[in-house]
Amino acid sequence: MNNDYELIALDMDDTLLRSDKTISDETIESFKKVRDAGKYVVICTGRPVAEIAPYDEQFKEMQYYICESGALVYDHFAKKPAARHTIDTSAMEAIIDAISHDDVMVQVMVNGASIVEGAKIPNMAHYQMGVYVSLYSTVAKKVDDIIPVIRDNAGSIEKINVYHTSREASIRTSERLAAKNLPIERIYAETASLELSPKGIHKGVGIADLASSLNIPIEKTIAVGDADNDIPMLKTAGLSLAVANANGHAKAAADLIIPDNNHDGCLYAINKYLLG
């Protein structure tokens, strides 16, 4: 088996993480094998650093996290950002207007932190995000009103997630933003989430920038994902893999389909394609 690949980037939710948000012991053990082989396994997620922190011990063999869909590359060993991109300040008022038309829960990411309206956390199932109640209760910074947070942190916000009650509602918000021709990226995630990132920034940029900084040719990278926000990295990496539970768009963008997230698909990818 060809084991010339040097780096594998794994999406977290519904890819590396099982449905109960855990990781198998065998997969965790494989991270050390990768490091011992002089190669890299990295997380490439839409989550901010704060939401990866509960897994820091399990990820102790990983030096880098590509966070916030490529907006922040974090050096886990040095405990500091290696690269960072922020949303243009000119977009903020238009974003505020666009999200004011529907019942939404908004998450703002600043310097790797997660900021949300605390009163909405117990009701996250209403926004199709119920599985994250415990995580947000633990790691998110809680505020009473998210709008002043957006205004006060203009120029420092890496990413904004807008959680809706339905996919149709997220499409309406996306269409309102598209009509404003803003310098942002819009991408769907989860069941009814809309992710807003700096213009030109996505997971594909994150994996390309990290590979370049490590002097790894992009053709020697592997990406594993399951959803629309993974498609840019699936199209960028030298080998793209979709877990069997991935949506149709991600599967169409992938070179190969591997076992699902509940049957150690990422472990399969590491052993077969990275370690060989």
Coordinates of C-alpha atoms in Angstrom, one line a residue:
M1 CA 0.0 0.0 0.0
N2 CA 1.2 3.5 -0.9
N3 CA 2.1 5.3 2.3
D4 CA 3.7 8.4 0.8
Y5 CA 1.1 10.6 2.4
E6 CA 2.5 12.8 5.2
L7 CA -0.6 14.5 6.7
I8 CA -4.2 13.5 7.4
A9 CA -6.8 16.1 8.3
L10 CA -9.9 14.8 10.1
D11 CA -13.2 16.6 10.5
M12 CA -14.5 16.1 14.1
D13 CA -18.3 15.9 14.3
D14 CA -19.8 12.9 12.6
T15 CA -16.4 12.0 11.1
L16 CA -13.8 11.4 13.9
L17 CA -16.3 11.6 16.7
R18 CA -18.9 8.8 17.0
S19 CA -22.6 9.8 17.4
D20 CA -22.1 9.9 21.2
K21 CA -19.2 12.4 20.7
T22 CA -16.6 9.9 21.8
I23 CA -13.5 8.5 20.1
S24 CA -12.4 4.8 20.2
D25 CA -9.3 3.9 22.2
E26 CA -7.8 2.3 19.1
T27 CA -8.2 5.6 17.1
I28 CA -6.6 7.6 19.9
E29 CA -3.7 5.1 20.0
S30 CA -3.2 5.5 16.3
F31 CA -2.4 9.2 16.8
K32 CA 0.9 8.3 18.5
K33 CA 1.8 5.9 15.8
V34 CA 1.4 8.7 13.3
R35 CA 3.7 11.0 15.3
D36 CA 6.2 8.2 15.8
A37 CA 6.3 7.7 12.0
G38 CA 7.2 11.4 11.6
K39 CA 3.8 12.2 10.0
Y40 CA 0.9 14.4 11.1
V41 CA -2.7 13.9 12.1
V42 CA -4.6 17.1 12.5
I43 CA -8.1 18.2 13.3
C44 CA -9.9 20.3 10.7
T45 CA -13.1 21.4 12.2
G46 CA -15.7 24.2 12.3
R47 CA -15.3 24.3 16.1
P48 CA -13.3 27.0 17.9
V49 CA -10.4 26.1 20.1
A50 CA -12.6 26.3 23.2
E51 CA -14.8 23.4 21.9
I52 CA -11.8 21.2 21.1
A53 CA -10.3 21.7 24.6
P54 CA -12.4 18.8 26.2
Y55 CA -10.5 16.5 23.9
D56 CA -7.0 17.9 24.5
E57 CA -5.8 14.9 26.4
Q58 CA -7.0 12.5 23.7
F59 CA -5.3 14.8 21.1
K60 CA -2.0 15.1 23.0
E61 CA -0.1 13.6 20.0
M62 CA -1.5 16.3 17.7
Q63 CA 0.5 19.5 17.3
Y64 CA -2.0 21.4 15.1
Y65 CA -5.7 22.0 15.1
I66 CA -7.3 23.7 12.0
C67 CA -10.2 25.4 13.7
E68 CA -13.2 27.5 12.7
S69 CA -13.3 26.1 9.2
G70 CA -9.8 27.4 8.4
A71 CA -10.0 30.8 10.0
L72 CA -7.7 29.8 12.9
V73 CA -4.8 27.3 12.9
Y74 CA -3.8 26.5 16.4
D75 CA -0.5 25.1 17.7
H76 CA -1.6 22.8 20.4
F77 CA 1.9 22.2 21.7
A78 CA 2.8 25.9 21.9
K79 CA -0.8 26.8 23.0
K80 CA -1.0 29.7 20.6
P81 CA -2.4 30.5 17.1
A82 CA -0.2 29.7 14.2
A83 CA -2.4 31.6 11.7
R84 CA -5.6 33.7 12.0
H85 CA -8.1 35.3 9.7
T86 CA -11.0 37.6 10.6
I87 CA -14.3 38.7 9.0
D88 CA -14.1 42.2 7.4
T89 CA -15.6 44.8 9.6
S90 CA -17.6 46.2 6.7
A91 CA -19.8 43.0 6.8
M92 CA -21.0 43.3 10.4
E93 CA -24.0 45.5 10.2
A94 CA -25.3 43.6 7.2
I95 CA -24.9 40.3 9.0
I96 CA -26.7 41.7 12.0
D97 CA -29.6 42.8 9.8
A98 CA -29.7 39.4 7.9
I99 CA -29.9 37.3 11.1
S100 CA -32.7 39.5 12.6
H101 CA -35.5 38.1 10.4
D102 CA -35.7 34.6 11.9
D103 CA -35.6 32.8 15.2
V104 CA -31.9 32.0 15.4
M105 CA -29.2 31.2 17.9
V106 CA -25.9 32.9 17.1
Q107 CA -22.4 31.8 18.0
V108 CA -19.5 34.3 17.7
M109 CA -15.8 33.1 17.6
V110 CA -13.1 35.5 18.8
N111 CA -9.5 34.4 19.5
G112 CA -10.7 30.8 19.6
A113 CA -13.4 31.5 22.2
S114 CA -17.1 30.6 21.8
I115 CA -19.6 33.3 22.7
V116 CA -23.4 32.7 22.8
E117 CA -26.5 33.9 24.4
G118 CA -26.6 31.8 27.6
A119 CA -30.4 31.7 27.8
K120 CA -30.6 29.8 24.5
I121 CA -28.3 27.0 25.5
P122 CA -31.0 24.9 27.2
N123 CA -33.2 25.2 24.1
M124 CA -30.5 24.2 21.5
A125 CA -32.6 21.3 20.3
H126 CA -35.0 23.9 19.0
Y127 CA -32.2 25.0 16.7
Q128 CA -31.3 21.4 15.7
M129 CA -28.2 21.5 17.9
G130 CA -29.5 19.6 21.0
V131 CA -26.5 17.3 21.1
Y132 CA -24.2 20.2 22.0
V133 CA -26.1 21.5 25.1
S134 CA -23.5 20.0 27.5
L135 CA -20.5 21.2 25.5
Y136 CA -21.8 24.8 25.2
S137 CA -22.9 24.8 28.9
T138 CA -19.3 24.0 29.8
V139 CA -17.1 25.9 27.4
A140 CA -19.0 28.8 25.9
K141 CA -18.9 32.3 27.2
K142 CA -22.4 33.3 28.0
V143 CA -23.9 36.8 27.3
D144 CA -27.4 38.3 27.4
D145 CA -27.4 39.7 23.9
I146 CA -25.1 38.6 21.1
I147 CA -25.6 41.7 18.9
P148 CA -23.4 44.1 21.0
V149 CA -20.8 41.3 21.0
I150 CA -20.7 41.4 17.2
R151 CA -20.4 45.2 17.1
D152 CA -17.8 45.4 19.9
N153 CA -15.6 42.8 18.4
A154 CA -15.8 43.9 14.8
G155 CA -12.4 43.3 13.2
S156 CA -11.6 40.4 15.7
I157 CA -14.3 37.9 14.8
E158 CA -13.0 34.8 13.0
K159 CA -16.3 33.1 12.4
I160 CA -20.1 33.4 13.1
N161 CA -22.4 30.4 13.2
V162 CA -26.1 31.0 12.8
Y163 CA -28.3 28.1 14.1
H164 CA -31.8 28.0 12.7
T165 CA -34.9 26.0 13.4
S166 CA -34.9 24.4 9.9
R167 CA -32.7 24.1 6.8
E168 CA -35.3 26.3 5.0
A169 CA -34.7 29.1 7.5
S170 CA -30.9 28.8 7.0
I171 CA -31.4 29.1 3.3
R172 CA -33.4 32.3 3.7
T173 CA -30.6 33.8 5.8
S174 CA -28.0 32.8 3.3
E175 CA -30.0 34.3 0.4
R176 CA -30.4 37.6 2.3
L177 CA -26.6 37.7 2.8
A178 CA -25.9 36.8 -0.8
A179 CA -28.0 39.7 -2.0
K180 CA -25.8 42.1 0.0
N181 CA -22.6 40.9 -1.8
L182 CA -20.6 40.8 1.4
P183 CA -16.9 39.8 1.7
I184 CA -17.7 36.6 3.5
E185 CA -18.0 32.9 2.8
R186 CA -21.4 31.2 3.5
I187 CA -21.7 27.5 3.9
Y188 CA -24.2 25.1 5.4
A189 CA -23.4 22.7 8.2
E190 CA -25.1 20.4 10.7
T191 CA -28.9 20.1 10.2
A192 CA -29.8 23.8 10.0
S193 CA -26.6 25.8 10.6
L194 CA -25.2 28.6 8.4
E195 CA -21.4 29.3 8.9
L196 CA -20.0 32.7 8.0
S197 CA -16.3 33.0 7.5
P198 CA -13.8 35.6 6.1
K199 CA -13.9 35.8 2.3
G200 CA -11.7 33.2 0.7
I201 CA -11.3 31.2 3.9
H202 CA -12.5 27.6 4.3
K203 CA -11.1 24.3 5.4
G204 CA -9.3 23.8 2.1
V205 CA -7.3 27.0 2.8
G206 CA -6.5 25.7 6.3
I207 CA -5.1 22.4 5.2
A208 CA -3.2 24.1 2.3
D209 CA -1.6 26.7 4.6
L210 CA -0.6 24.2 7.2
A211 CA 0.8 21.8 4.7
S212 CA 2.8 24.7 3.1
S213 CA 4.2 25.7 6.5
L214 CA 5.3 22.2 7.2
N215 CA 6.9 21.9 3.7
I216 CA 4.4 19.1 2.8
P217 CA 3.3 19.0 -0.8
I218 CA -0.5 19.2 -1.0
E219 CA -0.6 16.0 -3.0
K220 CA 0.8 14.2 0.0
T221 CA -2.2 15.2 2.2
I222 CA -5.4 13.4 3.0
A223 CA -8.7 14.9 4.1
V224 CA -11.6 13.1 5.7
G225 CA -15.1 14.6 6.1
D226 CA -18.8 14.2 6.0
A227 CA -20.6 17.5 5.2
D228 CA -20.8 20.5 3.0
N229 CA -18.3 22.5 5.0
D230 CA -15.7 19.7 4.4
I231 CA -16.0 19.9 0.6
P232 CA -13.3 22.6 0.2
M233 CA -10.7 20.4 2.0
L234 CA -11.9 17.3 0.1
K235 CA -11.3 19.1 -3.1
T236 CA -7.9 20.5 -1.9
A237 CA -6.2 17.4 -0.5
G238 CA -4.2 14.9 -2.5
L239 CA -6.6 12.1 -1.4
S240 CA -10.2 12.8 -0.2
L241 CA -12.2 10.4 1.8
A242 CA -15.8 10.6 2.9
V243 CA -17.2 8.5 5.8
A244 CA -20.1 6.3 4.8
N245 CA -22.5 8.5 6.9
A246 CA -21.5 11.6 4.9
N247 CA -24.1 13.6 2.9
G248 CA -24.4 13.2 -0.8
H249 CA -22.5 16.4 -1.6
A250 CA -19.4 15.3 0.5
K251 CA -19.5 11.8 -1.0
A252 CA -19.6 13.3 -4.5
A253 CA -16.5 15.4 -3.7
A254 CA -14.5 12.5 -2.3
D255 CA -12.2 10.1 -4.1
L256 CA -13.3 7.1 -1.9
I257 CA -15.9 6.2 0.7
I258 CA -14.6 4.7 4.0
P259 CA -16.5 3.1 7.0
D260 CA -18.8 5.4 8.9
N261 CA -18.0 7.4 12.1
N262 CA -19.5 4.8 14.4
H263 CA -17.2 2.1 12.9
D264 CA -13.8 3.7 13.1
G265 CA -13.7 5.2 9.6
C266 CA -10.9 7.6 10.6
L267 CA -8.8 4.7 12.1
Y268 CA -9.3 2.8 8.8
A269 CA -8.1 5.9 6.9
I270 CA -5.0 6.3 9.1
N271 CA -4.0 2.7 9.0
K272 CA -4.7 2.1 5.3
Y273 CA -3.7 5.4 3.6
L274 CA -1.3 7.3 6.0
L275 CA 0.6 4.5 7.7
G276 CA 0.1 1.9 5.0

